[in-house]
PDB file of C-alpha atoms and ligand atoms in Angstrom:
ATOM      1  CA  MET A  11     -56.599  19.765  -1.045  1.00 41.00           C
ATOM      2  CA  ARG A  12     -56.851  16.491  -2.860  1.00 44.00           C
ATOM      3  CA  GLN A  13     -55.532  18.235  -5.952  1.00 45.00           C
ATOM      4  CA  ARG A  14     -52.529  19.480  -4.012  1.00 45.00           C
ATOM      5  CA  SER A  15     -51.582  16.162  -2.533  1.00 42.00           C
ATOM      6  CA  ILE A  16     -51.729  14.582  -5.983  1.00 41.00           C
ATOM      7  CA  SER A  17     -49.385  17.172  -7.416  1.00 40.00           C
ATOM      8  CA  ALA A  18     -47.089  16.778  -4.404  1.00 40.00           C
ATOM      9  CA  ALA A  19     -47.050  13.051  -5.071  1.00 39.00           C
ATOM     10  CA  LEU A  20     -46.263  13.703  -8.710  1.00 37.00           C
ATOM     11  CA  ILE A  21     -43.357  15.942  -7.754  1.00 38.00           C
ATOM     12  CA  CYS A  22     -42.080  13.234  -5.429  1.00 34.00           C
ATOM     13  CA  LEU A  23     -42.317  10.694  -8.215  1.00 35.00           C
ATOM     14  CA  ALA A  24     -40.459  13.010 -10.568  1.00 36.00           C
ATOM     15  CA  LEU A  25     -37.703  13.462  -7.982  1.00 35.00           C
ATOM     16  CA  LEU A  26     -37.468   9.732  -7.403  1.00 36.00           C
ATOM     17  CA  GLY A  27     -37.311   9.230 -11.131  1.00 34.00           C
ATOM     18  CA  SER A  28     -34.419  11.602 -11.537  1.00 37.00           C
ATOM     19  CA  ALA A  29     -32.599  10.079  -8.573  1.00 39.00           C
ATOM     20  CA  ASN A  30     -32.852   6.681 -10.248  1.00 37.00           C
ATOM     21  CA  GLY A  31     -31.765   8.156 -13.540  1.00 36.00           C
ATOM     22  CA  GLU A  32     -28.711   9.540 -11.819  1.00 38.00           C
ATOM     23  CA  GLU A  33     -27.955   6.197 -10.191  1.00 40.00           C
ATOM     24  CA  LYS A  34     -27.589   4.714 -13.622  1.00 38.00           C
ATOM     25  CA  LEU A  35     -24.742   7.103 -14.417  1.00 46.00           C
ATOM     26  CA  SER A  36     -22.347   5.238 -12.158  1.00 63.00           C
ATOM     27  CA  MET A  37     -22.667   2.099 -14.301  1.00 74.00           C
ATOM     28  CA  SER A  38     -23.681   1.894 -17.931  1.00 79.00           C
ATOM     29  CA  ASP A  39     -26.359  -0.639 -18.892  1.00 83.00           C
ATOM     30  CA  ALA A  40     -23.674  -2.806 -20.503  1.00 81.00           C
ATOM     31  CA  ASP A  41     -21.611  -2.668 -17.287  1.00 82.00           C
ATOM     32  CA  ARG A  42     -24.688  -3.519 -15.259  1.00 83.00           C
ATOM     33  CA  LYS A  43     -25.311  -6.586 -17.387  1.00 84.00           C
ATOM     34  CA  MET A  44     -21.694  -7.652 -17.054  1.00 81.00           C
ATOM     35  CA  TYR A  45     -21.861  -7.140 -13.288  1.00 82.00           C
ATOM     36  CA  ALA A  46     -24.913  -9.407 -13.051  1.00 83.00           C
ATOM     37  CA  GLU A  47     -23.177 -12.056 -15.142  1.00 83.00           C
ATOM     38  CA  LEU A  48     -20.037 -11.867 -13.038  1.00 81.00           C
ATOM     39  CA  LEU A  49     -22.102 -12.333  -9.897  1.00 79.00           C
ATOM     40  CA  GLU A  50     -23.492 -15.523 -11.452  1.00 80.00           C
ATOM     41  CA  SER A  51     -20.085 -16.881 -12.318  1.00 83.00           C
ATOM     42  CA  ASN A  52     -17.296 -14.931 -10.671  1.00 89.00           C
ATOM     43  CA  PRO A  53     -13.926 -15.529 -12.415  1.00 88.00           C
ATOM     44  CA  ALA A  54     -12.195 -14.997  -9.066  1.00 91.00           C
ATOM     45  CA  GLU A  55     -13.710 -18.275  -7.800  1.00 92.00           C
ATOM     46  CA  MET A  56     -11.009 -19.972  -9.865  1.00 93.00           C
ATOM     47  CA  ASP A  57      -8.325 -17.874  -8.195  1.00 95.00           C
ATOM     48  CA  VAL A  58      -9.628 -18.837  -4.769  1.00 96.00           C
ATOM     49  CA  ALA A  59      -9.567 -22.524  -5.767  1.00 96.00           C
ATOM     50  CA  GLU A  60      -5.975 -22.123  -6.963  1.00 97.00           C
ATOM     51  CA  GLY A  61      -5.204 -20.285  -3.732  1.00 97.00           C
ATOM     52  CA  GLU A  62      -6.448 -23.299  -1.781  1.00 98.00           C
ATOM     53  CA  GLN A  63      -4.084 -25.577  -3.647  1.00 98.00           C
ATOM     54  CA  LEU A  64      -1.100 -23.223  -3.324  1.00 98.00           C
ATOM     55  CA  PHE A  65      -1.760 -22.693   0.378  1.00 98.00           C
ATOM     56  CA  GLY A  66      -2.143 -26.429   0.957  1.00 97.00           C
ATOM     57  CA  GLU A  67       1.215 -27.101  -0.674  1.00 96.00           C
ATOM     58  CA  LEU A  68       3.018 -24.274   1.089  1.00 97.00           C
ATOM     59  CA  ILE A  69       1.597 -24.375   4.615  1.00 96.00           C
ATOM     60  CA  GLY A  70      -1.811 -25.978   5.186  1.00 97.00           C
ATOM     61  CA  THR A  71      -4.407 -24.939   7.734  1.00 97.00           C
ATOM     62  CA  THR A  72      -2.982 -27.156  10.512  1.00 97.00           C
ATOM     63  CA  GLU A  73       0.459 -25.517  10.442  1.00 96.00           C
ATOM     64  CA  TYR A  74      -1.092 -22.099   9.924  1.00 98.00           C
ATOM     65  CA  ALA A  75      -3.271 -22.467  13.018  1.00 98.00           C
ATOM     66  CA  LYS A  76      -0.251 -23.691  14.998  1.00 96.00           C
ATOM     67  CA  MET A  77       1.801 -20.640  14.021  1.00 96.00           C
ATOM     68  CA  LEU A  78      -1.061 -18.359  15.087  1.00 97.00           C
ATOM     69  CA  GLY A  79      -1.509 -20.257  18.340  1.00 96.00           C
ATOM     70  CA  VAL A  80      -5.210 -21.066  17.777  1.00 97.00           C
ATOM     71  CA  LYS A  81      -7.171 -24.291  17.370  1.00 98.00           C
ATOM     72  CA  GLU A  82      -7.827 -25.213  13.760  1.00 97.00           C
ATOM     73  CA  LYS A  83     -11.581 -25.078  14.217  1.00 97.00           C
ATOM     74  CA  GLU A  84     -11.292 -21.555  15.599  1.00 97.00           C
ATOM     75  CA  LEU A  85      -9.587 -20.318  12.438  1.00 98.00           C
ATOM     76  CA  PRO A  86     -12.672 -18.804  10.720  1.00 98.00           C
ATOM     77  CA  LYS A  87     -13.483 -16.547  13.653  1.00 98.00           C
ATOM     78  CA  TYR A  88      -9.828 -15.643  14.159  1.00 98.00           C
ATOM     79  CA  ILE A  89      -9.345 -14.846  10.466  1.00 98.00           C
ATOM     80  CA  ALA A  90     -12.363 -12.510  10.611  1.00 97.00           C
ATOM     81  CA  GLY A  91     -10.360 -10.330  13.037  1.00 98.00           C
ATOM     82  CA  PHE A  92      -7.471  -9.277  10.772  1.00 98.00           C
ATOM     83  CA  PRO A  93      -5.538  -6.988  10.689  1.00 98.00           C
ATOM     84  CA  ARG A  94      -4.527  -7.992  14.226  1.00 98.00           C
ATOM     85  CA  TYR A  95      -1.527  -8.226  16.535  1.00 98.00           C
ATOM     86  CA  ILE A  96       0.111 -11.611  16.329  1.00 96.00           C
ATOM     87  CA  GLU A  97       2.749 -12.711  18.802  1.00 93.00           C
ATOM     88  CA  PRO A  98       5.190 -14.364  16.332  1.00 92.00           C
ATOM     89  CA  ALA A  99       5.373 -11.107  14.341  1.00 94.00           C
ATOM     90  CA  LYS A 100       5.331  -8.878  17.446  1.00 96.00           C
ATOM     91  CA  LYS A 101       3.257  -6.381  15.475  1.00 97.00           C
ATOM     92  CA  VAL A 102      -0.122  -5.797  13.807  1.00 98.00           C
ATOM     93  CA  VAL A 103      -0.248  -7.647  10.492  1.00 98.00           C
ATOM     94  CA  THR A 104      -2.640  -8.158   7.603  1.00 98.00           C
ATOM     95  CA  LEU A 105      -3.903 -11.599   6.691  1.00 97.00           C
ATOM     96  CA  ALA A 106      -1.426 -11.754   3.781  1.00 97.00           C
ATOM     97  CA  GLN A 107       1.459 -10.935   6.121  1.00 98.00           C
ATOM     98  CA  SER A 108       0.331 -13.721   8.459  1.00 98.00           C
ATOM     99  CA  VAL A 109       0.594 -16.110   5.503  1.00 98.00           C
ATOM    100  CA  GLN A 110       4.148 -14.842   4.949  1.00 97.00           C
ATOM    101  CA  MET A 111       4.919 -15.514   8.623  1.00 96.00           C
ATOM    102  CA  ALA A 112       3.537 -19.023   8.364  1.00 96.00           C
ATOM    103  CA  ALA A 113       5.667 -19.723   5.280  1.00 97.00           C
ATOM    104  CA  ALA A 114       8.773 -18.488   7.097  1.00 95.00           C
ATOM    105  CA  TYR A 115       7.852 -20.659  10.112  1.00 93.00           C
ATOM    106  CA  ALA A 116       7.523 -23.725   7.903  1.00 92.00           C
ATOM    107  CA  GLY A 117      10.956 -22.984   6.407  1.00 95.00           C
ATOM    108  CA  LYS A 118       9.370 -22.383   3.011  1.00 96.00           C
ATOM    109  CA  PRO A 119      10.085 -19.590   0.526  1.00 96.00           C
ATOM    110  CA  VAL A 120       8.153 -16.484   1.576  1.00 97.00           C
ATOM    111  CA  PRO A 121       5.807 -15.278  -1.177  1.00 97.00           C
ATOM    112  CA  LYS A 122       5.923 -11.563  -1.988  1.00 97.00           C
ATOM    113  CA  LEU A 123       2.839  -9.520  -1.076  1.00 96.00           C
ATOM    114  CA  GLU A 124       2.375  -8.339  -4.648  1.00 93.00           C
ATOM    115  CA  SER A 125       2.727 -11.822  -6.180  1.00 96.00           C
ATOM    116  CA  LYS A 126      -0.243 -13.478  -7.911  1.00 95.00           C
ATOM    117  CA  GLU A 127       0.230 -16.490  -5.643  1.00 96.00           C
ATOM    118  CA  MET A 128      -0.138 -14.370  -2.532  1.00 97.00           C
ATOM    119  CA  VAL A 129      -3.286 -12.650  -3.801  1.00 96.00           C
ATOM    120  CA  LYS A 130      -4.835 -16.070  -4.453  1.00 97.00           C
ATOM    121  CA  MET A 131      -3.693 -17.573  -1.162  1.00 98.00           C
ATOM    122  CA  SER A 132      -4.844 -14.652   0.941  1.00 97.00           C
ATOM    123  CA  ALA A 133      -8.237 -14.721  -0.800  1.00 97.00           C
ATOM    124  CA  TYR A 134      -8.530 -18.431  -0.041  1.00 98.00           C
ATOM    125  CA  VAL A 135      -7.540 -18.005   3.603  1.00 98.00           C
ATOM    126  CA  LYS A 136     -10.012 -15.140   4.023  1.00 97.00           C
ATOM    127  CA  SER A 137     -12.753 -17.216   2.362  1.00 97.00           C
ATOM    128  CA  LEU A 138     -12.393 -19.686   5.248  1.00 98.00           C
ATOM    129  CA  ALA A 139     -14.156 -16.963   7.241  1.00 97.00           C
ATOM    130  CA  ASN A 140     -17.054 -16.561   4.781  1.00 96.00           C
ATOM    131  CA  GLY A 141     -20.296 -15.982   6.672  1.00 94.00           C
ATOM    132  CA  GLN A 142     -18.420 -14.789   9.783  1.00 96.00           C
ATOM    133  CA  LYS A 143     -18.809 -11.186  10.800  1.00 95.00           C
ATOM    134  CA  THR A 144     -15.704  -9.005  10.593  1.00 95.00           C
ATOM    135  CA  ASN A 145     -14.580  -8.693  14.202  1.00 96.00           C
ATOM    136  CA  ILE A 146     -11.480  -6.497  14.210  1.00 97.00           C
ATOM    137  CA  ASP A 147     -10.780  -5.228  17.745  1.00 98.00           C
ATOM    138  CA  VAL A 148      -9.023  -1.865  17.650  1.00 98.00           C
ATOM    139  CA  GLU A 149      -9.080  -1.743  21.458  1.00 98.00           C
ATOM    140  CA  ALA A 150      -7.507  -5.174  21.916  1.00 97.00           C
ATOM    141  CA  ASN A 151      -4.057  -3.866  22.899  1.00 98.00           C
ATOM    142  CA  ALA A 152      -1.738  -0.852  22.661  1.00 98.00           C
ATOM    143  CA  HIS A 153      -0.480  -2.004  19.238  1.00 98.00           C
ATOM    144  CA  MET A 154      -3.973  -1.967  17.760  1.00 98.00           C
ATOM    145  CA  LYS A 155      -4.825   1.381  19.350  1.00 98.00           C
ATOM    146  CA  GLU A 156      -1.665   2.873  17.904  1.00 98.00           C
ATOM    147  CA  MET A 157      -2.412   1.531  14.428  1.00 98.00           C
ATOM    148  CA  MET A 158      -5.988   2.805  14.562  1.00 98.00           C
ATOM    149  CA  THR A 159      -4.720   6.318  15.397  1.00 98.00           C
ATOM    150  CA  LEU A 160      -2.101   6.168  12.657  1.00 98.00           C
ATOM    151  CA  GLY A 161      -4.687   4.854  10.184  1.00 98.00           C
ATOM    152  CA  GLN A 162      -7.001   7.755  10.860  1.00 97.00           C
ATOM    153  CA  GLN A 163      -4.096  10.202  10.430  1.00 97.00           C
ATOM    154  CA  VAL A 164      -3.137   8.721   7.073  1.00 97.00           C
ATOM    155  CA  PHE A 165      -6.799   8.701   6.009  1.00 96.00           C
ATOM    156  CA  GLU A 166      -7.208  12.387   6.794  1.00 95.00           C
ATOM    157  CA  GLU A 167      -3.824  13.627   5.576  1.00 96.00           C
ATOM    158  CA  ARG A 168      -3.959  15.752   2.412  1.00 95.00           C
ATOM    159  CA  ARG A 169      -1.270  14.644   0.006  1.00 93.00           C
ATOM    160  CA  GLY A 170      -0.145  14.760  -3.597  1.00 90.00           C
ATOM    161  CA  GLY A 171      -0.708  17.005  -6.589  1.00 86.00           C
ATOM    162  CA  ARG A 172      -4.300  17.838  -5.705  1.00 89.00           C
ATOM    163  CA  GLY A 173      -3.862  18.056  -1.966  1.00 92.00           C
ATOM    164  CA  LEU A 174      -6.570  15.450  -1.423  1.00 93.00           C
ATOM    165  CA  SER A 175      -7.075  13.104   1.508  1.00 94.00           C
ATOM    166  CA  CYS A 176      -8.965   9.807   1.460  1.00 94.00           C
ATOM    167  CA  ASN A 177     -11.491  11.566   3.655  1.00 92.00           C
ATOM    168  CA  ASN A 178     -12.126  14.223   0.985  1.00 90.00           C
ATOM    169  CA  CYS A 179     -13.792  11.576  -1.171  1.00 89.00           C
ATOM    170  CA  HIS A 180     -14.912   9.081   1.454  1.00 88.00           C
ATOM    171  CA  SER A 181     -16.413  11.072   4.303  1.00 81.00           C
ATOM    172  CA  LYS A 182     -20.089  10.757   5.202  1.00 73.00           C
ATOM    173  CA  GLU A 183     -20.674  14.406   4.286  1.00 72.00           C
ATOM    174  CA  ILE A 184     -19.853  14.062   0.616  1.00 64.00           C
ATOM    175  CA  VAL A 185     -21.268  10.625  -0.002  1.00 57.00           C
ATOM    176  CA  GLY A 186     -23.630  10.476  -2.912  1.00 57.00           C
ATOM    177  CA  ARG A 187     -21.739  13.211  -4.727  1.00 62.00           C
ATOM    178  CA  ARG A 188     -19.880  12.010  -7.705  1.00 60.00           C
ATOM    179  CA  LEU A 189     -16.495  12.189  -9.292  1.00 59.00           C
ATOM    180  CA  ARG A 190     -16.630  12.105 -13.056  1.00 56.00           C
ATOM    181  CA  MET A 191     -19.340   9.473 -13.587  1.00 56.00           C
ATOM    182  CA  GLN A 192     -18.631   7.590 -10.371  1.00 64.00           C
ATOM    183  CA  GLN A 193     -20.540   7.529  -7.125  1.00 68.00           C
ATOM    184  CA  LEU A 194     -18.268   8.292  -4.182  1.00 77.00           C
ATOM    185  CA  PRO A 195     -18.625   5.408  -1.738  1.00 77.00           C
ATOM    186  CA  ASP A 196     -18.956   5.885   2.020  1.00 76.00           C
ATOM    187  CA  LEU A 197     -16.461   3.316   3.262  1.00 82.00           C
ATOM    188  CA  GLY A 198     -18.525   2.953   6.414  1.00 75.00           C
ATOM    189  CA  ALA A 199     -21.717   2.030   4.560  1.00 73.00           C
ATOM    190  CA  LYS A 200     -23.159  -1.471   4.801  1.00 70.00           C
ATOM    191  CA  GLU A 201     -23.475  -1.763   1.019  1.00 68.00           C
ATOM    192  CA  THR A 202     -19.789  -0.996   0.493  1.00 69.00           C
ATOM    193  CA  ALA A 203     -18.569  -3.134   3.393  1.00 73.00           C
ATOM    194  CA  ALA A 204     -14.963  -2.830   2.246  1.00 80.00           C
ATOM    195  CA  ALA A 205     -13.779  -4.972   5.133  1.00 82.00           C
ATOM    196  CA  GLY A 206     -15.731  -8.087   4.248  1.00 90.00           C
ATOM    197  CA  THR A 207     -15.642  -7.943   0.471  1.00 91.00           C
ATOM    198  CA  TRP A 208     -11.962  -7.835  -0.516  1.00 94.00           C
ATOM    199  CA  PRO A 209     -10.156  -9.552  -2.244  1.00 94.00           C
ATOM    200  CA  ALA A 210     -12.729  -8.945  -4.961  1.00 93.00           C
ATOM    201  CA  TYR A 211     -12.934  -9.329  -8.697  1.00 93.00           C
ATOM    202  CA  ARG A 212     -12.649  -5.799 -10.154  1.00 92.00           C
ATOM    203  CA  MET A 213     -14.503  -5.494 -13.427  1.00 89.00           C
ATOM    204  CA  THR A 214     -12.477  -2.485 -14.511  1.00 89.00           C
ATOM    205  CA  LYS A 215      -9.195  -4.351 -13.938  1.00 90.00           C
ATOM    206  CA  SER A 216     -10.438  -7.771 -15.104  1.00 89.00           C
ATOM    207  CA  GLN A 217      -8.749  -9.398 -12.148  1.00 93.00           C
ATOM    208  CA  MET A 218      -8.924 -10.112  -8.453  1.00 94.00           C
ATOM    209  CA  VAL A 219      -7.599  -7.262  -6.330  1.00 94.00           C
ATOM    210  CA  THR A 220      -6.779  -7.083  -2.609  1.00 95.00           C
ATOM    211  CA  LEU A 221      -7.929  -4.268  -0.287  1.00 95.00           C
ATOM    212  CA  ASP A 222      -4.441  -2.772   0.050  1.00 96.00           C
ATOM    213  CA  LYS A 223      -4.004  -2.812  -3.716  1.00 95.00           C
ATOM    214  CA  ARG A 224      -7.462  -1.197  -4.104  1.00 95.00           C
ATOM    215  CA  MET A 225      -6.411   1.574  -1.756  1.00 96.00           C
ATOM    216  CA  GLN A 226      -3.220   2.069  -3.791  1.00 97.00           C
ATOM    217  CA  GLN A 227      -5.367   2.409  -6.920  1.00 95.00           C
ATOM    218  CA  CYS A 228      -7.246   5.257  -5.213  1.00 95.00           C
ATOM    219  CA  MET A 229      -3.931   6.912  -4.313  1.00 96.00           C
ATOM    220  CA  LYS A 230      -2.788   6.684  -7.896  1.00 95.00           C
ATOM    221  CA  ASN A 231      -6.056   8.157  -9.226  1.00 92.00           C
ATOM    222  CA  ALA A 232      -5.835  11.000  -6.721  1.00 93.00           C
ATOM    223  CA  LEU A 233      -2.178  11.726  -7.629  1.00 93.00           C
ATOM    224  CA  MET A 234      -0.923  10.728  -4.174  1.00 94.00           C
ATOM    225  CA  ALA A 235       2.351   8.838  -3.797  1.00 94.00           C
ATOM    226  CA  GLU A 236       1.408   5.152  -3.376  1.00 96.00           C
ATOM    227  CA  ILE A 237       2.046   3.903   0.141  1.00 97.00           C
ATOM    228  CA  PRO A 238       3.964   0.615  -0.259  1.00 97.00           C
ATOM    229  CA  LEU A 239       2.297  -2.727   0.496  1.00 96.00           C
ATOM    230  CA  GLY A 240       3.422  -4.140   3.832  1.00 96.00           C
ATOM    231  CA  SER A 241       4.379  -0.721   5.263  1.00 98.00           C
ATOM    232  CA  ARG A 242       3.134   0.352   8.690  1.00 98.00           C
ATOM    233  CA  GLU A 243       1.062   3.096   7.063  1.00 98.00           C
ATOM    234  CA  ILE A 244      -0.843   0.846   4.696  1.00 98.00           C
ATOM    235  CA  VAL A 245      -1.515  -1.717   7.433  1.00 98.00           C
ATOM    236  CA  ALA A 246      -2.788   1.159   9.601  1.00 98.00           C
ATOM    237  CA  LEU A 247      -5.074   2.322   6.763  1.00 97.00           C
ATOM    238  CA  GLU A 248      -6.431  -1.199   6.466  1.00 97.00           C
ATOM    239  CA  VAL A 249      -7.108  -1.262  10.215  1.00 98.00           C
ATOM    240  CA  TYR A 250      -8.967   2.051   9.997  1.00 97.00           C
ATOM    241  CA  VAL A 251     -11.004   1.153   6.886  1.00 95.00           C
ATOM    242  CA  THR A 252     -11.801  -2.345   8.198  1.00 95.00           C
ATOM    243  CA  ASN A 253     -13.040  -0.970  11.498  1.00 95.00           C
ATOM    244  CA  LYS A 254     -15.530   1.260   9.669  1.00 92.00           C
ATOM    245  CA  THR A 255     -17.646  -1.731   8.656  1.00 87.00           C
ATOM    246  CA  LYS A 256     -16.906  -3.994  11.596  1.00 92.00           C
ATOM    247  CA  GLY A 257     -19.716  -6.517  12.038  1.00 91.00           C
ATOM    248  CA  ASN A 258     -20.511  -6.905   8.370  1.00 91.00           C
ATOM    249  CA  PRO A 259     -20.350 -10.454   7.030  1.00 93.00           C
ATOM    250  CA  ILE A 260     -17.389 -11.719   5.024  1.00 94.00           C
ATOM    251  CA  ASN A 261     -18.112 -12.789   1.468  1.00 92.00           C
ATOM    252  CA  ILE A 262     -15.035 -13.673  -0.607  1.00 94.00           C
ATOM    253  CA  PRO A 263     -14.617 -13.228  -3.529  1.00 92.00           C
ATOM    254  CA  SER A 264     -17.121 -10.492  -4.339  1.00 89.00           C
ATOM    255  CA  VAL A 265     -17.484  -8.446  -7.514  1.00 90.00           C
ATOM    256  CA  LYS A 266     -16.683  -4.740  -7.671  1.00 89.00           C
ATOM    257  CA  ARG A 267     -16.829  -2.146 -10.392  1.00 85.00           C
TER     258      ARG A 267
HETATM  259  C1  LIG B 305     -10.635  11.681  -5.662  1.00 57.04           C
HETATM  260  C2  LIG B 305     -11.531  10.904  -4.861  1.00 57.04           C
HETATM  261  C3  LIG B 305     -10.960   9.742  -4.079  1.00 57.04           C
HETATM  262  C4  LIG B 305      -9.896   9.758  -3.197  1.00 57.04           C
HETATM  263  C5  LIG B 305      -9.004  10.924  -2.813  1.00 57.04           C
HETATM  264  C6  LIG B 305      -9.817   8.418  -2.638  1.00 57.04           C
HETATM  265  N1  LIG B 305     -10.785   7.631  -3.177  1.00 57.04           N
HETATM  266 FE1  LIG B 305     -11.191   5.707  -2.673  1.00 57.04          FE
HETATM  267  N2  LIG B 305     -12.646   5.598  -4.089  1.00 57.04           N
HETATM  268  C7  LIG B 305     -13.049   6.664  -4.891  1.00 57.04           C
HETATM  269  C8  LIG B 305     -14.092   6.206  -5.798  1.00 57.04           C
HETATM  270  C9  LIG B 305     -14.803   7.064  -6.836  1.00 57.04           C
HETATM  271  C10 LIG B 305     -14.282   4.817  -5.504  1.00 57.04           C
HETATM  272  C11 LIG B 305     -15.270   3.860  -6.171  1.00 57.04           C
HETATM  273  C12 LIG B 305     -14.931   3.690  -7.579  1.00 57.04           C
HETATM  274  C13 LIG B 305     -15.716   2.602  -8.201  1.00 57.04           C
HETATM  275  O1  LIG B 305     -16.929   2.730  -8.338  1.00 57.04           O
HETATM  276  O2  LIG B 305     -15.084   1.623  -8.537  1.00 57.04           O
HETATM  277  C14 LIG B 305     -13.375   4.489  -4.422  1.00 57.04           C
HETATM  278  C15 LIG B 305     -13.291   3.240  -3.833  1.00 57.04           C
HETATM  279  C16 LIG B 305     -12.524   2.944  -2.716  1.00 57.04           C
HETATM  280  C17 LIG B 305     -12.549   1.686  -2.008  1.00 57.04           C
HETATM  281  C18 LIG B 305     -13.388   0.481  -2.366  1.00 57.04           C
HETATM  282  C19 LIG B 305     -14.731   0.555  -1.721  1.00 57.04           C
HETATM  283  C20 LIG B 305     -15.496  -0.748  -1.888  1.00 57.04           C
HETATM  284  O3  LIG B 305     -16.301  -0.850  -2.808  1.00 57.04           O
HETATM  285  O4  LIG B 305     -15.259  -1.677  -1.120  1.00 57.04           O
HETATM  286  C21 LIG B 305     -11.673   1.786  -0.971  1.00 57.04           C
HETATM  287  C22 LIG B 305     -11.359   0.740   0.070  1.00 57.04           C
HETATM  288  C23 LIG B 305     -11.090   3.117  -1.037  1.00 57.04           C
HETATM  289  N3  LIG B 305     -11.634   3.785  -2.101  1.00 57.04           N
HETATM  290  C24 LIG B 305     -10.141   3.609  -0.142  1.00 57.04           C
HETATM  291  C25 LIG B 305      -9.501   4.838  -0.296  1.00 57.04           C
HETATM  292  C26 LIG B 305      -8.375   5.257   0.525  1.00 57.04           C
HETATM  293  C27 LIG B 305      -7.772   4.468   1.673  1.00 57.04           C
HETATM  294  C28 LIG B 305      -8.020   6.491   0.076  1.00 57.04           C
HETATM  295  C29 LIG B 305      -6.879   7.352   0.550  1.00 57.04           C
HETATM  296  C30 LIG B 305      -5.555   6.815   0.386  1.00 57.04           C
HETATM  297  C31 LIG B 305      -8.917   6.835  -1.011  1.00 57.04           C
HETATM  298  N4  LIG B 305      -9.786   5.808  -1.211  1.00 57.04           N
HETATM  299  C32 LIG B 305      -8.883   8.033  -1.690  1.00 57.04           C
HETATM  300  C33 LIG B 305     -12.576   7.952  -4.825  1.00 57.04           C
HETATM  301  C34 LIG B 305     -11.507   8.383  -4.066  1.00 57.04           C
END
């Protein structure tokens, strides 16, 4: 009996060992080392600092809060709820689009969503909510409900050369399987926490990347036509993906593979 339990334990150990060995596949030792170093000194911190300066010159938190119709001290909690419906836009917008609105309100030139300046500014504005829990409310109003439904549709729609949907790679059922050497992440998992961790520094791109851009990179890899930034569909996708990890803390900028 004793003999058997020892061999069972050995088998367990062997299985654990191979599981760990497999884990390593998703990142080489060199990549792992780089990841640890980047966590120590994240190059995107500089971008966020620049974003603060750019945002201060263009709008400032006082004007931004005014445009949104909230008190300045309530900004962190409010920011943690994007994408959300905002009255001045009369639609559901991302944080970056709310910065565009604020620029327009202040009579300033409106930065393009894909511009470096916008990536930096939106990262800075989101970092104001660091430590807050993501609190998107997809039941808040008819607009949000509609976007949540659309987001799920887009997420599950098979498109492109391989007839893949986001769900094909990111559903709970297939998580842990891998694509080439990469682990397929469950977008609803705490560790991934897509909602609270973008904009992030992407090691493989050597730059800070926003969540919508990250989703476009997946579309490109999967041979799907890229849904344009700022479109209803991509905002809806962001609503859907953000809602998956609602409640997870915001930590900007993080480091991703
Ligand atoms: C062919 C498989 C595949 C498809 C299809 C796919 N993805 Fe991905 N996605 C991946 C892999 C693999 C990663 C992680 C890669 C890495 O380790 O950097 C990833 C990462 C992500 C992340 C970042 C997760 C994090 O760490 O925060 C998001 C967000 C994401 N995908 C969204 C989408 C969306 C939205 C779609 C549909 C438009 C989509 N993906 C389609 C394979 C896929």
